[in-house]
PDB file of C-alpha atoms in Angstrom:
ATOM      1  CA  UNK A   1      16.173  -9.914   3.980  1.00 42.00           C
ATOM      2  CA  UNK A   2      19.528  -8.313   4.219  1.00 43.00           C
ATOM      3  CA  UNK A   3      20.195  -5.080   2.310  1.00 43.00           C
ATOM      4  CA  UNK A   4      22.668  -7.058   0.133  1.00 43.00           C
ATOM      5  CA  UNK A   5      20.043  -9.658  -0.894  1.00 48.00           C
ATOM      6  CA  UNK A   6      17.404  -6.973  -1.251  1.00 48.00           C
ATOM      7  CA  UNK A   7      19.657  -4.953  -3.497  1.00 62.00           C
ATOM      8  CA  UNK A   8      20.047  -7.917  -5.753  1.00 82.00           C
ATOM      9  CA  UNK A   9      16.238  -8.082  -6.299  1.00 85.00           C
ATOM     10  CA  UNK A  10      15.872  -4.369  -6.804  1.00 86.00           C
ATOM     11  CA  UNK A  11      19.268  -3.179  -7.910  1.00 84.00           C
ATOM     12  CA  UNK A  12      17.935  -1.824 -11.269  1.00 87.00           C
ATOM     13  CA  UNK A  13      14.863  -0.178  -9.671  1.00 91.00           C
ATOM     14  CA  UNK A  14      14.582   3.627  -9.305  1.00 87.00           C
ATOM     15  CA  UNK A  15      15.826   4.812  -5.902  1.00 84.00           C
ATOM     16  CA  UNK A  16      12.328   5.805  -4.803  1.00 83.00           C
ATOM     17  CA  UNK A  17      10.866   2.338  -5.234  1.00 89.00           C
ATOM     18  CA  UNK A  18      14.051   0.517  -4.331  1.00 90.00           C
ATOM     19  CA  UNK A  19      14.298   2.106  -0.909  1.00 89.00           C
ATOM     20  CA  UNK A  20      10.624   1.474  -0.192  1.00 90.00           C
ATOM     21  CA  UNK A  21      10.971  -2.219  -1.157  1.00 92.00           C
ATOM     22  CA  UNK A  22      14.046  -2.601   1.044  1.00 92.00           C
ATOM     23  CA  UNK A  23      12.135  -1.243   4.063  1.00 91.00           C
ATOM     24  CA  UNK A  24       9.461  -3.995   3.564  1.00 94.00           C
ATOM     25  CA  UNK A  25      12.158  -6.604   3.140  1.00 92.00           C
ATOM     26  CA  UNK A  26      13.859  -5.497   6.384  1.00 93.00           C
ATOM     27  CA  UNK A  27      10.561  -5.873   8.195  1.00 94.00           C
ATOM     28  CA  UNK A  28       9.320  -9.157   6.666  1.00 95.00           C
ATOM     29  CA  UNK A  29      12.318 -10.913   5.120  1.00 93.00           C
ATOM     30  CA  UNK A  30      12.498 -12.543   1.713  1.00 90.00           C
ATOM     31  CA  UNK A  31       9.532 -11.944  -0.601  1.00 95.00           C
ATOM     32  CA  UNK A  32       7.451 -14.978  -1.558  1.00 96.00           C
ATOM     33  CA  UNK A  33       7.431 -13.925  -5.258  1.00 95.00           C
ATOM     34  CA  UNK A  34      10.068 -12.045  -7.173  1.00 94.00           C
ATOM     35  CA  UNK A  35       9.835 -10.683 -10.759  1.00 93.00           C
ATOM     36  CA  UNK A  36      11.773  -8.004 -12.499  1.00 91.00           C
ATOM     37  CA  UNK A  37       9.053  -5.450 -11.638  1.00 92.00           C
ATOM     38  CA  UNK A  38       7.607  -6.502  -8.282  1.00 94.00           C
ATOM     39  CA  UNK A  39       8.152  -8.244  -5.025  1.00 95.00           C
ATOM     40  CA  UNK A  40       5.248  -9.951  -3.206  1.00 97.00           C
ATOM     41  CA  UNK A  41       4.939 -11.045   0.406  1.00 97.00           C
ATOM     42  CA  UNK A  42       1.943 -13.321   1.315  1.00 98.00           C
ATOM     43  CA  UNK A  43       0.453 -12.941   4.806  1.00 98.00           C
ATOM     44  CA  UNK A  44       3.167 -10.691   6.252  1.00 97.00           C
ATOM     45  CA  UNK A  45       2.139  -9.436   9.645  1.00 93.00           C
ATOM     46  CA  UNK A  46      -1.414  -8.126   9.600  1.00 95.00           C
ATOM     47  CA  UNK A  47      -1.703  -7.974   5.796  1.00 97.00           C
ATOM     48  CA  UNK A  48      -3.156 -10.397   3.202  1.00 98.00           C
ATOM     49  CA  UNK A  49      -0.197  -9.409   1.032  1.00 97.00           C
ATOM     50  CA  UNK A  50       2.204  -6.655   0.356  1.00 97.00           C
ATOM     51  CA  UNK A  51       3.349  -5.756  -3.173  1.00 96.00           C
ATOM     52  CA  UNK A  52       6.402  -3.611  -3.833  1.00 94.00           C
ATOM     53  CA  UNK A  53       6.646  -2.353  -7.422  1.00 91.00           C
ATOM     54  CA  UNK A  54       9.411  -0.971  -9.525  1.00 90.00           C
ATOM     55  CA  UNK A  55       7.005   1.610 -10.895  1.00 77.00           C
ATOM     56  CA  UNK A  56       6.175   4.374  -8.541  1.00 78.00           C
ATOM     57  CA  UNK A  57       3.562   7.096  -8.740  1.00 71.00           C
ATOM     58  CA  UNK A  58       3.984  10.679  -7.601  1.00 70.00           C
ATOM     59  CA  UNK A  59       1.300  11.483  -5.070  1.00 63.00           C
ATOM     60  CA  UNK A  60       0.601  14.865  -3.457  1.00 60.00           C
ATOM     61  CA  UNK A  61      -1.827  13.955  -0.641  1.00 63.00           C
ATOM     62  CA  UNK A  62      -1.345  14.554   2.218  1.00 65.00           C
ATOM     63  CA  UNK A  63       2.166  15.737   1.208  1.00 63.00           C
ATOM     64  CA  UNK A  64       4.372  15.027  -1.819  1.00 68.00           C
ATOM     65  CA  UNK A  65       5.709  11.424  -1.821  1.00 68.00           C
ATOM     66  CA  UNK A  66       6.044   8.341  -4.131  1.00 74.00           C
ATOM     67  CA  UNK A  67       3.632   5.455  -4.004  1.00 82.00           C
ATOM     68  CA  UNK A  68       5.172   2.004  -4.625  1.00 87.00           C
ATOM     69  CA  UNK A  69       4.174  -0.149  -1.670  1.00 92.00           C
ATOM     70  CA  UNK A  70       0.634  -1.632  -1.737  1.00 95.00           C
ATOM     71  CA  UNK A  71      -0.750  -3.285   1.432  1.00 97.00           C
ATOM     72  CA  UNK A  72      -3.839  -5.430   1.024  1.00 98.00           C
ATOM     73  CA  UNK A  73      -6.507  -6.507   3.492  1.00 98.00           C
ATOM     74  CA  UNK A  74      -9.711  -8.523   3.273  1.00 98.00           C
ATOM     75  CA  UNK A  75     -12.490  -5.973   3.504  1.00 98.00           C
ATOM     76  CA  UNK A  76     -15.918  -5.654   1.920  1.00 97.00           C
ATOM     77  CA  UNK A  77     -16.911  -2.057   1.216  1.00 97.00           C
ATOM     78  CA  UNK A  78     -20.560  -1.502   0.592  1.00 96.00           C
ATOM     79  CA  UNK A  79     -21.142  -0.266  -2.946  1.00 95.00           C
ATOM     80  CA  UNK A  80     -22.779   2.890  -1.679  1.00 96.00           C
ATOM     81  CA  UNK A  81     -19.490   3.840   0.078  1.00 96.00           C
ATOM     82  CA  UNK A  82     -17.207   3.434  -3.066  1.00 95.00           C
ATOM     83  CA  UNK A  83     -17.492   7.034  -4.046  1.00 96.00           C
ATOM     84  CA  UNK A  84     -16.692   8.215  -0.545  1.00 97.00           C
ATOM     85  CA  UNK A  85     -13.532   6.010  -0.387  1.00 96.00           C
ATOM     86  CA  UNK A  86     -12.463   7.312  -3.907  1.00 95.00           C
ATOM     87  CA  UNK A  87     -13.058  10.870  -2.787  1.00 95.00           C
ATOM     88  CA  UNK A  88     -10.896  10.352   0.264  1.00 94.00           C
ATOM     89  CA  UNK A  89      -7.758   9.088  -1.520  1.00 86.00           C
ATOM     90  CA  UNK A  90      -7.166   7.664  -4.947  1.00 81.00           C
ATOM     91  CA  UNK A  91      -4.444   5.381  -3.546  1.00 88.00           C
ATOM     92  CA  UNK A  92      -7.055   3.416  -1.581  1.00 95.00           C
ATOM     93  CA  UNK A  93      -8.307   0.786  -4.015  1.00 95.00           C
ATOM     94  CA  UNK A  94     -11.399  -1.255  -3.548  1.00 97.00           C
ATOM     95  CA  UNK A  95     -11.642  -4.632  -5.289  1.00 96.00           C
ATOM     96  CA  UNK A  96     -15.347  -5.497  -4.906  1.00 95.00           C
ATOM     97  CA  UNK A  97     -15.241  -8.988  -6.471  1.00 95.00           C
ATOM     98  CA  UNK A  98     -12.110 -10.046  -4.440  1.00 97.00           C
ATOM     99  CA  UNK A  99     -13.457  -8.504  -1.208  1.00 97.00           C
ATOM    100  CA  UNK A 100     -10.200  -6.598  -0.806  1.00 98.00           C
ATOM    101  CA  UNK A 101      -9.081  -3.058  -0.161  1.00 98.00           C
ATOM    102  CA  UNK A 102      -5.523  -1.935  -0.534  1.00 97.00           C
ATOM    103  CA  UNK A 103      -3.568   1.234   0.071  1.00 95.00           C
ATOM    104  CA  UNK A 104      -0.621   2.154  -2.062  1.00 92.00           C
ATOM    105  CA  UNK A 105       1.763   4.616  -0.544  1.00 88.00           C
ATOM    106  CA  UNK A 106       5.461   5.059   0.324  1.00 85.00           C
ATOM    107  CA  UNK A 107       5.510   2.836   3.391  1.00 87.00           C
ATOM    108  CA  UNK A 108       3.552   0.395   5.559  1.00 90.00           C
ATOM    109  CA  UNK A 109       2.719   2.994   8.233  1.00 90.00           C
ATOM    110  CA  UNK A 110       1.109   5.363   5.744  1.00 89.00           C
ATOM    111  CA  UNK A 111      -0.926   2.389   4.386  1.00 94.00           C
ATOM    112  CA  UNK A 112      -2.101   1.568   7.949  1.00 94.00           C
ATOM    113  CA  UNK A 113      -3.321   5.103   8.376  1.00 93.00           C
ATOM    114  CA  UNK A 114      -5.073   5.245   4.981  1.00 94.00           C
ATOM    115  CA  UNK A 115      -6.882   1.942   5.582  1.00 97.00           C
ATOM    116  CA  UNK A 116      -7.927   2.913   9.102  1.00 97.00           C
ATOM    117  CA  UNK A 117      -9.316   6.258   7.813  1.00 97.00           C
ATOM    118  CA  UNK A 118     -11.066   4.314   4.967  1.00 97.00           C
ATOM    119  CA  UNK A 119     -12.686   2.115   7.670  1.00 98.00           C
ATOM    120  CA  UNK A 120     -13.790   5.244   9.545  1.00 98.00           C
ATOM    121  CA  UNK A 121     -15.451   6.493   6.385  1.00 98.00           C
ATOM    122  CA  UNK A 122     -17.232   3.290   5.658  1.00 98.00           C
ATOM    123  CA  UNK A 123     -18.506   2.932   9.190  1.00 97.00           C
ATOM    124  CA  UNK A 124     -19.561   6.567   9.436  1.00 97.00           C
ATOM    125  CA  UNK A 125     -17.086   7.452  12.186  1.00 98.00           C
ATOM    126  CA  UNK A 126     -15.647  10.208   9.987  1.00 97.00           C
ATOM    127  CA  UNK A 127     -16.771  12.030   6.917  1.00 97.00           C
ATOM    128  CA  UNK A 128     -14.538  12.233   3.855  1.00 97.00           C
ATOM    129  CA  UNK A 129     -13.563  15.735   4.787  1.00 95.00           C
ATOM    130  CA  UNK A 130     -12.712  14.765   8.376  1.00 96.00           C
ATOM    131  CA  UNK A 131     -10.636  11.846   7.208  1.00 95.00           C
ATOM    132  CA  UNK A 132      -8.739  14.041   4.719  1.00 92.00           C
ATOM    133  CA  UNK A 133      -8.202  16.681   7.357  1.00 92.00           C
ATOM    134  CA  UNK A 134      -6.929  14.085   9.867  1.00 90.00           C
TER     135      UNK A 134
END
């Protein structure tokens, strides 16, 4: 999606979420769904979906930034690991019924890292403390 088209979808969004959404659009093109408050891409690249939202959240781990891009994968987290995932990062969201895990951050690369570290925690490759330190 060109910056001009992207700006049309998000022109009234705050700069923080607008810029993040435009980066996704540059990577994956036109979203599959557009509303006044979110853009959704289905099956872009390695993801089940990406959702860019007008609303952003201030997040201070691992450094101050704004969360507005959610990247979703199919992944079943064993219930006994839910607390560990939550302790790692509140922006990693487990949807048990749907069999999904998502990461909401400021960009796709940060979401890749968060989900890879979540996987390390679930498989026992890293402790919560090791993942947070990484």
